[in-house]
Tab-separated table of C-alpha atoms and ligand atoms in Angstrom:
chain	number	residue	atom	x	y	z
A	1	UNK	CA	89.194	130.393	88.529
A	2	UNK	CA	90.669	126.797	88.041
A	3	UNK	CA	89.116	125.673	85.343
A	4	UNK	CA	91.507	122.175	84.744
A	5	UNK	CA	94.757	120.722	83.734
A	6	UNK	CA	94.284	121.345	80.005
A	7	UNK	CA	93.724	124.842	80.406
A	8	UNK	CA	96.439	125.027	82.830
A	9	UNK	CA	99.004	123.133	80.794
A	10	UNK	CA	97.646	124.190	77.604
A	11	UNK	CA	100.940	124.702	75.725
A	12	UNK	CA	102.540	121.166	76.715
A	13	UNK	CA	99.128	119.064	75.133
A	14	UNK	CA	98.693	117.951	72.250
A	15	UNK	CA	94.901	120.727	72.074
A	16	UNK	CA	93.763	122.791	69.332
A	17	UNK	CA	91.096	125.182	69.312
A	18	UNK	CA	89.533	123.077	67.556
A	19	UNK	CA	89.283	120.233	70.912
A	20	UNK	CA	86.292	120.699	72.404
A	21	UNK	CA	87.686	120.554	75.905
A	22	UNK	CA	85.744	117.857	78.471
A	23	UNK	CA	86.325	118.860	81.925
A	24	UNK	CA	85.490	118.352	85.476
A	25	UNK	CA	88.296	120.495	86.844
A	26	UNK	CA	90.583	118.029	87.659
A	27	UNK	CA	94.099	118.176	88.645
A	28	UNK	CA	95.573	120.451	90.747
A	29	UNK	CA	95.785	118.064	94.025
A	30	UNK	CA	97.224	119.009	96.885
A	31	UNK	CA	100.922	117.758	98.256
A	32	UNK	CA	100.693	116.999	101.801
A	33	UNK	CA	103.639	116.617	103.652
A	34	UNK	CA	103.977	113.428	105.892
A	35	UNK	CA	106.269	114.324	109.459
A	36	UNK	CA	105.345	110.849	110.550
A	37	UNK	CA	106.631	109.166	107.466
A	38	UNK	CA	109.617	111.064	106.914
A	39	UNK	CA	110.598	110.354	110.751
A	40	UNK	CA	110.545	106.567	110.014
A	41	UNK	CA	112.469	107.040	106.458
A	42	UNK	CA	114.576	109.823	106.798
A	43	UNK	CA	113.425	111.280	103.762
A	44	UNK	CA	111.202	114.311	103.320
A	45	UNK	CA	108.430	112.429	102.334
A	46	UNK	CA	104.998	114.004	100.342
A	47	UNK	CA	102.163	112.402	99.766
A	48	UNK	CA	100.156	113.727	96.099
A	49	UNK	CA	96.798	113.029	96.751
A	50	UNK	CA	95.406	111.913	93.633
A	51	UNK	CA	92.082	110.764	95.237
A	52	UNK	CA	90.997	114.370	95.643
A	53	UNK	CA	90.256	114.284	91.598
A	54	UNK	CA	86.938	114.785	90.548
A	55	UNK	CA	86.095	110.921	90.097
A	56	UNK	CA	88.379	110.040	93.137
A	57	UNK	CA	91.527	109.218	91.242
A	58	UNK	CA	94.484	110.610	89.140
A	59	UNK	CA	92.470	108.503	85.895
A	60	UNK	CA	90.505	111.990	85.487
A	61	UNK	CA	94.017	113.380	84.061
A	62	UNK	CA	94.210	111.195	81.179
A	63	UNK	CA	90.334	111.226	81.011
A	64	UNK	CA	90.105	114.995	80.414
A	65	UNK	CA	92.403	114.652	77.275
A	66	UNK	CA	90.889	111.267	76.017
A	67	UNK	CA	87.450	111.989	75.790
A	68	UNK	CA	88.325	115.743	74.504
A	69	UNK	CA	90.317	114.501	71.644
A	70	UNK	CA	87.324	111.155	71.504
A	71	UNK	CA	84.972	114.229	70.865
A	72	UNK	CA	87.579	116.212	68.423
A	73	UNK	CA	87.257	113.160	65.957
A	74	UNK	CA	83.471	113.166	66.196
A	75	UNK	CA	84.167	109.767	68.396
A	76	UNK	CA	80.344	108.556	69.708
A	77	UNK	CA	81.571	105.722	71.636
A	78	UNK	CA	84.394	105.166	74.182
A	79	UNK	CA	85.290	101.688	75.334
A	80	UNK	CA	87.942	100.313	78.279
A	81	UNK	CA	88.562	97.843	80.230
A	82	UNK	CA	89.009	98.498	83.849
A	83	UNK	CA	89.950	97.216	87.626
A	84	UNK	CA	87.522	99.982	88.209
A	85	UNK	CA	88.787	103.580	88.082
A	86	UNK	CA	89.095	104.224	84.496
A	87	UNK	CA	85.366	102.847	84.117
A	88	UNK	CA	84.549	105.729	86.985
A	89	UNK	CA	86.602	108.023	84.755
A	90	UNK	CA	85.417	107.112	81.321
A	91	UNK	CA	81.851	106.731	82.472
A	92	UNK	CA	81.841	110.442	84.067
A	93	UNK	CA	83.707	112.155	80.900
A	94	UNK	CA	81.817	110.314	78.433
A	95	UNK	CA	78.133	111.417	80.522
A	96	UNK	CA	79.341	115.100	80.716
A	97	UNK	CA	79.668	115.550	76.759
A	98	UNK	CA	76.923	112.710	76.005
A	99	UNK	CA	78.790	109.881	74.391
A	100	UNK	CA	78.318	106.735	75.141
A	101	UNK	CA	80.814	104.904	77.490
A	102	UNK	CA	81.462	100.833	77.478
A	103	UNK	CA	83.634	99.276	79.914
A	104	UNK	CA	84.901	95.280	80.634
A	105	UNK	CA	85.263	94.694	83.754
A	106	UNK	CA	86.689	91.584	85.772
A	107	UNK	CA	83.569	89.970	87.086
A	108	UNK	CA	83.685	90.254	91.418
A	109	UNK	CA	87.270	91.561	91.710
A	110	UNK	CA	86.378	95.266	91.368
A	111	UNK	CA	85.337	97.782	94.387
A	112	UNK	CA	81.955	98.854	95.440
A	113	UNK	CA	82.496	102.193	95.232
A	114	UNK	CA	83.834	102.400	91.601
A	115	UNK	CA	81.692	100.450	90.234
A	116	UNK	CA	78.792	102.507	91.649
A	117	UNK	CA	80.515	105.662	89.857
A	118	UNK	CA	79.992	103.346	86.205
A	119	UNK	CA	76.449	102.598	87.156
A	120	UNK	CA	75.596	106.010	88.091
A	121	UNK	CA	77.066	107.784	84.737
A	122	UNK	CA	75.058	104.994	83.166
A	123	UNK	CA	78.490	103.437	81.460
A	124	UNK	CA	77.359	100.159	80.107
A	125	UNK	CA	78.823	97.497	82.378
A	126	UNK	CA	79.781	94.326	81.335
A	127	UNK	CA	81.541	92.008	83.389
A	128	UNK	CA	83.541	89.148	82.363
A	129	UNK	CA	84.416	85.732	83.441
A	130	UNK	CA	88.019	86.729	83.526
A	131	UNK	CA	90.387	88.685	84.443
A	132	UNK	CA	91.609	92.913	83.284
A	133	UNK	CA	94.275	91.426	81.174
A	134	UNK	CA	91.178	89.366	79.523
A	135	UNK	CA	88.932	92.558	79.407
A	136	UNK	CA	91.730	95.035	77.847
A	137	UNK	CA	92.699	91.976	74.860
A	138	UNK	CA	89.090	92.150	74.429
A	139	UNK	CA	88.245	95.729	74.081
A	140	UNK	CA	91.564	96.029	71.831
A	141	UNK	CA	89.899	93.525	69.374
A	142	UNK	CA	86.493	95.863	69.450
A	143	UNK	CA	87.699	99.112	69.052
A	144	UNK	CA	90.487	97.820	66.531
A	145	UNK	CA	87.193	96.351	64.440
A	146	UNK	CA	84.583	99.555	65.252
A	147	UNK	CA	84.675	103.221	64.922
A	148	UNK	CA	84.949	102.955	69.156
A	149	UNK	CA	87.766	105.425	70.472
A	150	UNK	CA	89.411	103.394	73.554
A	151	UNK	CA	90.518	105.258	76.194
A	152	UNK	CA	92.808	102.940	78.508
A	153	UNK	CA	95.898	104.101	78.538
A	154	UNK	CA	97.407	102.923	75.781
A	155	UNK	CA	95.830	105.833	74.551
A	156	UNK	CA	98.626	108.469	74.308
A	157	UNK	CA	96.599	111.338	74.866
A	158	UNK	CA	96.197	109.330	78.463
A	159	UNK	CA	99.799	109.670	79.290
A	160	UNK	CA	99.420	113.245	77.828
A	161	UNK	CA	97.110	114.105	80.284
A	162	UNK	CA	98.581	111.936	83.277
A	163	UNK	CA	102.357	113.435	82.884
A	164	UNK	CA	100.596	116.743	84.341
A	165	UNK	CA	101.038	115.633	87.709
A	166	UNK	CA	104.368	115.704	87.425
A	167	UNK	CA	104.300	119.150	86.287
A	168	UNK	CA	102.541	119.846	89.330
A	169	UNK	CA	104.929	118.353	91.561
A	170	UNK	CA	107.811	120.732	89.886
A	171	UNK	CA	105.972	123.329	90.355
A	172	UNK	CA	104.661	122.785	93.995
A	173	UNK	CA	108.532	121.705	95.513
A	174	UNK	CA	110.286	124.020	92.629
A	175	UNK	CA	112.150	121.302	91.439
A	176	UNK	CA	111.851	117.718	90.767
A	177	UNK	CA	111.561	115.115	93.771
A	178	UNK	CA	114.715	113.165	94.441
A	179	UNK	CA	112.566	110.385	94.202
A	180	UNK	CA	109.166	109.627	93.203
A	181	UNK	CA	106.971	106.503	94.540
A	182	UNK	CA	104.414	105.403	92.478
A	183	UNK	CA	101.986	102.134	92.720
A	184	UNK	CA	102.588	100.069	89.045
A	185	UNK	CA	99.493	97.773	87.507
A	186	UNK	CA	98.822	98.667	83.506
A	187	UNK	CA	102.176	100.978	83.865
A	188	UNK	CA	100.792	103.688	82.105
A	189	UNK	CA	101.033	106.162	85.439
A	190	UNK	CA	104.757	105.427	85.715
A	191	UNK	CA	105.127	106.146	82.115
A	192	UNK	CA	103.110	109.514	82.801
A	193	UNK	CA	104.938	111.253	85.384
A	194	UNK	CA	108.294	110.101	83.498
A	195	UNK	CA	107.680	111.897	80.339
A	196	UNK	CA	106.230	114.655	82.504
A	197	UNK	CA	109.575	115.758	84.356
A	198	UNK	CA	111.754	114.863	81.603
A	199	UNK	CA	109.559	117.752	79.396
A	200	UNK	CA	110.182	120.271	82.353
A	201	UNK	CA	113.698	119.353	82.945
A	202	UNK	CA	113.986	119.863	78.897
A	203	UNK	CA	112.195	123.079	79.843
A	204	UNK	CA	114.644	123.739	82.344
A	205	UNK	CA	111.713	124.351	84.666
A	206	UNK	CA	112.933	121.320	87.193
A	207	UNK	CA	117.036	121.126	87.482
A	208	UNK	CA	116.763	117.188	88.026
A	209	UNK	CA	115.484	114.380	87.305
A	210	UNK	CA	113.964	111.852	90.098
A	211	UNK	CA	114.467	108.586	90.549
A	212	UNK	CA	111.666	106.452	89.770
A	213	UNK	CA	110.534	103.922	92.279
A	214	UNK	CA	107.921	101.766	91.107
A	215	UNK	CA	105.895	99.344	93.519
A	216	UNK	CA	103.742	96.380	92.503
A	217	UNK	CA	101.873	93.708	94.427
A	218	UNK	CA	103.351	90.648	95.113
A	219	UNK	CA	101.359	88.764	93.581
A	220	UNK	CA	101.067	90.189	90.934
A	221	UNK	CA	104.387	91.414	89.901
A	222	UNK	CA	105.527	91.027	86.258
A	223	UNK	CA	107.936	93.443	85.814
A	224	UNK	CA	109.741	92.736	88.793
A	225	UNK	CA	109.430	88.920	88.233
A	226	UNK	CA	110.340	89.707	84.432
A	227	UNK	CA	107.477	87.223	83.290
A	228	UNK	CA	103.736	87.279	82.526
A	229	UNK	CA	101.636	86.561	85.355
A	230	UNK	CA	98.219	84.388	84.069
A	231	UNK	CA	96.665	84.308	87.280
A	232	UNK	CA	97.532	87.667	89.478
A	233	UNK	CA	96.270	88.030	92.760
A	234	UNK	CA	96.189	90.616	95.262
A	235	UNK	CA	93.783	92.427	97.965
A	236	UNK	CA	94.753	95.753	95.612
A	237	UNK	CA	92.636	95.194	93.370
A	238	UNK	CA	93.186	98.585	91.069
A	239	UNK	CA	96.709	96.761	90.126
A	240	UNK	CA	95.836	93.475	89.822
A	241	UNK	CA	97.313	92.450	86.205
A	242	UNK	CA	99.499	90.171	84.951
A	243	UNK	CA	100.535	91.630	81.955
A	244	UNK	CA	100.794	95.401	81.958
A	245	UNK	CA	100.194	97.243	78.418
A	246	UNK	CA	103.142	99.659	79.260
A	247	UNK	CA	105.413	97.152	79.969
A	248	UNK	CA	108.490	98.662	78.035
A	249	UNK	CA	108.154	102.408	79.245
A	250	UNK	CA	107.889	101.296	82.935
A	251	UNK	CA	111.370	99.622	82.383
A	252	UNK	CA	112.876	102.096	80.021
A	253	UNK	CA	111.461	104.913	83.143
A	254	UNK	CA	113.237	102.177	85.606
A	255	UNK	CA	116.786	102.529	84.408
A	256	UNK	CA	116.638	105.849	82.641
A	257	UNK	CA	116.120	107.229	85.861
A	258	UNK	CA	118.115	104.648	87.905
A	259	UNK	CA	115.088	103.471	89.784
A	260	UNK	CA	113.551	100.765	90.821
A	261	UNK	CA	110.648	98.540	90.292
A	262	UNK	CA	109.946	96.251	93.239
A	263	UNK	CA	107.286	94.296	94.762
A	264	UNK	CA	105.087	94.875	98.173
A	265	UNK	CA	103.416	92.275	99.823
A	266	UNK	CA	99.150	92.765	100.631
A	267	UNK	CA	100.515	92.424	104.199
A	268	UNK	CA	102.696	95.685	103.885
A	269	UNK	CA	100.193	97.010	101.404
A	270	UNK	CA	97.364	96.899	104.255
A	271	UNK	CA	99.877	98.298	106.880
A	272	UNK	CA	100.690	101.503	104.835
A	273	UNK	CA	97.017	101.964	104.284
A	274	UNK	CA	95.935	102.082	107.935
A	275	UNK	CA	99.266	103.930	109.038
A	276	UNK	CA	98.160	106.606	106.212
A	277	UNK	CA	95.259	106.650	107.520
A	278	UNK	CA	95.223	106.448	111.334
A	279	UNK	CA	98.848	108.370	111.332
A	280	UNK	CA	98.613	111.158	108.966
A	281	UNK	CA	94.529	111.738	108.281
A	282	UNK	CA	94.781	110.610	104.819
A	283	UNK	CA	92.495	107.908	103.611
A	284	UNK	CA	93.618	106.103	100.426
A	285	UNK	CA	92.616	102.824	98.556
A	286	UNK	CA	94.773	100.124	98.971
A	287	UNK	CA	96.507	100.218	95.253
A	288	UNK	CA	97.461	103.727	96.552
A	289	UNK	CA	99.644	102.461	99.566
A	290	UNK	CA	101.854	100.275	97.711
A	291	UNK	CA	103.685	103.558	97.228
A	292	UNK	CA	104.291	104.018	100.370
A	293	UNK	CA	104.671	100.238	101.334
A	294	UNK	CA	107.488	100.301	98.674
A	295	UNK	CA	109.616	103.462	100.333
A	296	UNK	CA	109.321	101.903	103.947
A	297	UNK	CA	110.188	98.626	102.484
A	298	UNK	CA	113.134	99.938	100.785
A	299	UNK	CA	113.784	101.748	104.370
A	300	UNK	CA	114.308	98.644	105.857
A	301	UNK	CA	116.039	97.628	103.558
A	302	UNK	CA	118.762	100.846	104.036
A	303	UNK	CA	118.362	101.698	100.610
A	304	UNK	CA	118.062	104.994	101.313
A	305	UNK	CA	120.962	105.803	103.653
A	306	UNK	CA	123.177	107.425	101.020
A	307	UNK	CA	119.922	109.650	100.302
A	308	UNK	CA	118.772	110.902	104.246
A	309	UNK	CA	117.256	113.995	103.884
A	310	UNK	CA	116.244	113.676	100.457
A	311	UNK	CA	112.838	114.404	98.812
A	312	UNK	CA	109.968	111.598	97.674
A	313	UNK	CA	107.077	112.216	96.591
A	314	UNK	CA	104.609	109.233	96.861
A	315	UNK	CA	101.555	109.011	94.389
A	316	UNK	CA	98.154	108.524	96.122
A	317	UNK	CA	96.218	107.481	93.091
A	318	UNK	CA	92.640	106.945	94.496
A	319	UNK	CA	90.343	107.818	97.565
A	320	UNK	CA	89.991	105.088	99.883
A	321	UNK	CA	85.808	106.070	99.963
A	322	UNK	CA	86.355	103.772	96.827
A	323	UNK	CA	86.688	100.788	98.218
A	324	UNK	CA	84.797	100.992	101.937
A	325	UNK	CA	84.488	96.742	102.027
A	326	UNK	CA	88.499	96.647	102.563
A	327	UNK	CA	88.191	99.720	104.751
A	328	UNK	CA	86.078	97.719	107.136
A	329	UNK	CA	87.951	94.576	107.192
A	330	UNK	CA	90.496	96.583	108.927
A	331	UNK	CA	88.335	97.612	111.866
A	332	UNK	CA	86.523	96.842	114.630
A	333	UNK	CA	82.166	97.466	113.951
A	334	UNK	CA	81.291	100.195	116.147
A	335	UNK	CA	79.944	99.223	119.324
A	336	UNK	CA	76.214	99.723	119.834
A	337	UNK	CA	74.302	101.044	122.800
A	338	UNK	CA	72.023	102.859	124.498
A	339	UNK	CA	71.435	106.679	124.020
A	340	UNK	CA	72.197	107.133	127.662
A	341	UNK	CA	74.920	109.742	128.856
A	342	UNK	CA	76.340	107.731	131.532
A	343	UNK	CA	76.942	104.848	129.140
A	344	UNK	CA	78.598	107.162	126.905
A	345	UNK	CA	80.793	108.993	129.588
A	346	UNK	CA	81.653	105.487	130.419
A	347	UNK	CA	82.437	104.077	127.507
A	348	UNK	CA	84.864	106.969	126.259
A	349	UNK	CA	86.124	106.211	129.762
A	350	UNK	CA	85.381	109.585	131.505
B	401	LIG	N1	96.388	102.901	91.570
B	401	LIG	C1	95.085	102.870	91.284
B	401	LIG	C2	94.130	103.301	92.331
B	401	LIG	C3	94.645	102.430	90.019
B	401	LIG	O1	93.347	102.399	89.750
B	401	LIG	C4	95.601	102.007	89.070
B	401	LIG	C5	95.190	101.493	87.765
B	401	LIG	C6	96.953	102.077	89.421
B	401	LIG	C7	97.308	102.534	90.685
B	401	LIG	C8	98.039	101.682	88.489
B	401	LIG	O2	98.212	102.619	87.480
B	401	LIG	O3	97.845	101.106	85.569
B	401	LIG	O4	98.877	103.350	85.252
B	401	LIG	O5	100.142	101.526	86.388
B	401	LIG	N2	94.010	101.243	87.431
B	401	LIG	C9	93.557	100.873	86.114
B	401	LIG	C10	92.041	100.874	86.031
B	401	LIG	C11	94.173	99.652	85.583
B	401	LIG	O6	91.463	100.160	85.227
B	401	LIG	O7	91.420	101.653	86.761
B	401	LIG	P1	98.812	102.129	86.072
């Protein structure tokens, strides 16, 4: 039986027998391979589906190993600031081994569904006139001042439990990708899968090492801009912030691997969603499609014609069920009417 990434990847985390492990069996999501996208790229393009985690993104990886090691030290209280999927994270962890959770989040700028999950797991939620860069300076100062573990990931046993994924991949494709896709906001994911394939190729488990391609939203791009933005913006909410804590390992992961880190527009952001959706069956938040924004913007571009045929694998990181108000921007209401069979036969046009 599955029983989660830490007892799957036991030997590459920092766990004793002494961690009490916290787990919802997460990990182990599937990767779907896209026809439709790899026809307009020329790639072999795979989708990892990180929504299909327990809490509906790839945060449950870190989680798994935060709270655990939170609960190792006898921690009582776990704190983080959040655009809304570590909260659902933290807040489900932190209920299943009975510690309290805490989480800042940016007042109005975080989905309905996520902030729900919080409620539900009975995380305290408080939300502040500001914005996530606001909320994480804040909860630094807190747990820096309290015995409160935080568990954004600046917490390395986040990355620990994040780089799994890219043990997954390895193992799923039996080698690295060529290239890897992945949405940037805090930078912390990026920094994840990184140190994840370099331990396998180290391990001599993958042969190579992928190129990392790292997508942010236009307006709110810092790394690609190479300055702090105060006031980001952007309909992806989950990556809105200005000033990323892993700032240094999403560059160092950049050029190590010869990437890139580039910027996506909410305009091609909102197009990948719906073509993910309506093309290939696969509904993700809109964070999540900057990964694939970013490879068909780079297809236009021709960045990729050296590389036809290739491999990339493009990180999902949340379930669009997440954020349903975006989800229904982009369609029509469903049109009402009588429960009549010939108005039915007529209006599916039979
Ligand atoms: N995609 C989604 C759906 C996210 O929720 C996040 C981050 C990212 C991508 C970016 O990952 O920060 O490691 O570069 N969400 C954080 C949160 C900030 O609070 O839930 P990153």
């Amino acid at each position: 039986m599955y029983q989660g990434l830490i007892h799957r990847y036991r030997q590459y985390l920092p766990v004793s027998d002494k961690t009490p492990i916290v787990s919802l069996s997460e990990g182990n999501t599937p990767l779907i391979f896209s026809p439709k996208l790899s026809e307009k790229t020329g790639l072999k393009v795979y989708l990892k589906y990180e929504g299909l985690n327990p809490t509906g993104s790839f945060k449950d990886r870190g989680m798994t190993m935060a709270i655990s090691k939170a609960a190792e030290k006898g921690a009582k209280i776990v704190m983080c600031a959040s655009t809304g999927n570590t909260s659902a994270s933290a807040a489900a962890y932190a209920a299943r081994c009975g510690m309290k959770c805490c989480v800042l989040i940016p007042n109005g700028n975080i989905a309905m569904g996520k902030l729900a999950q919080a409620m539900i797991h009975h995380a305290q939620v408080i939300a502040i006139e500001g914005n996530f860069d606001n909320a994480l300076d804040l909860v630094k100062d807190v747990t820096a001042k309290y015995p409160i573990e935080l568990v954004n990931s600046i917490n390395p046993f986040r990355i620990e439990g994040q780089k799994t994924a890219a043990f997954e991949v390895v193992e799923d494709l039996g080698d690295a990708p060529f290239f890897h896709a992945i949405p940037v906001g805090n930078a912390g994911n990026i920094t994840a899968y990184w140190k994840g394939y370099n331990e396998f190729f180290a391990l001599k488990k993958a042969k190579r090492l992928p190129k990392m391609l790292g997508f942010q939203a236009a307006g709110s791009a810092p790394i690609v801009l190479d300055h702090v933005v105060e006031d980001p913006h952007t309909v992806a909410t989950a990556i809105k912030i200005g000033n990323p804590a892993s700032w240094k390992s999403a560059v160092a992961a950049r050029d190590d691997s010869n990437g890139v880190i580039d910027m996506v527009t909410d305009e091609e952001i909102m197009m990948a969603y719906e073509l993910l959706a309506s093309g290939d069956g696969v509904f993700c938040e809109p964070a999540s499609a900057a990964s694939v924004a970013g490879i068909l913007k780079l297809a236009e571009q021709k960045y990729f014609k050296p590389f036809l045929g290739e491999t990339v694998v493009c990180t999902l990181t949340g379930h669009g069920l997440k954020d349903p108000t975006n989800a229904m921007k982009c369609v029509k209401e469903p049109c009402v009417v009588k429960a009549d069979i010939k108005i039915i036969l007529k209006e599916i046009g039979l």
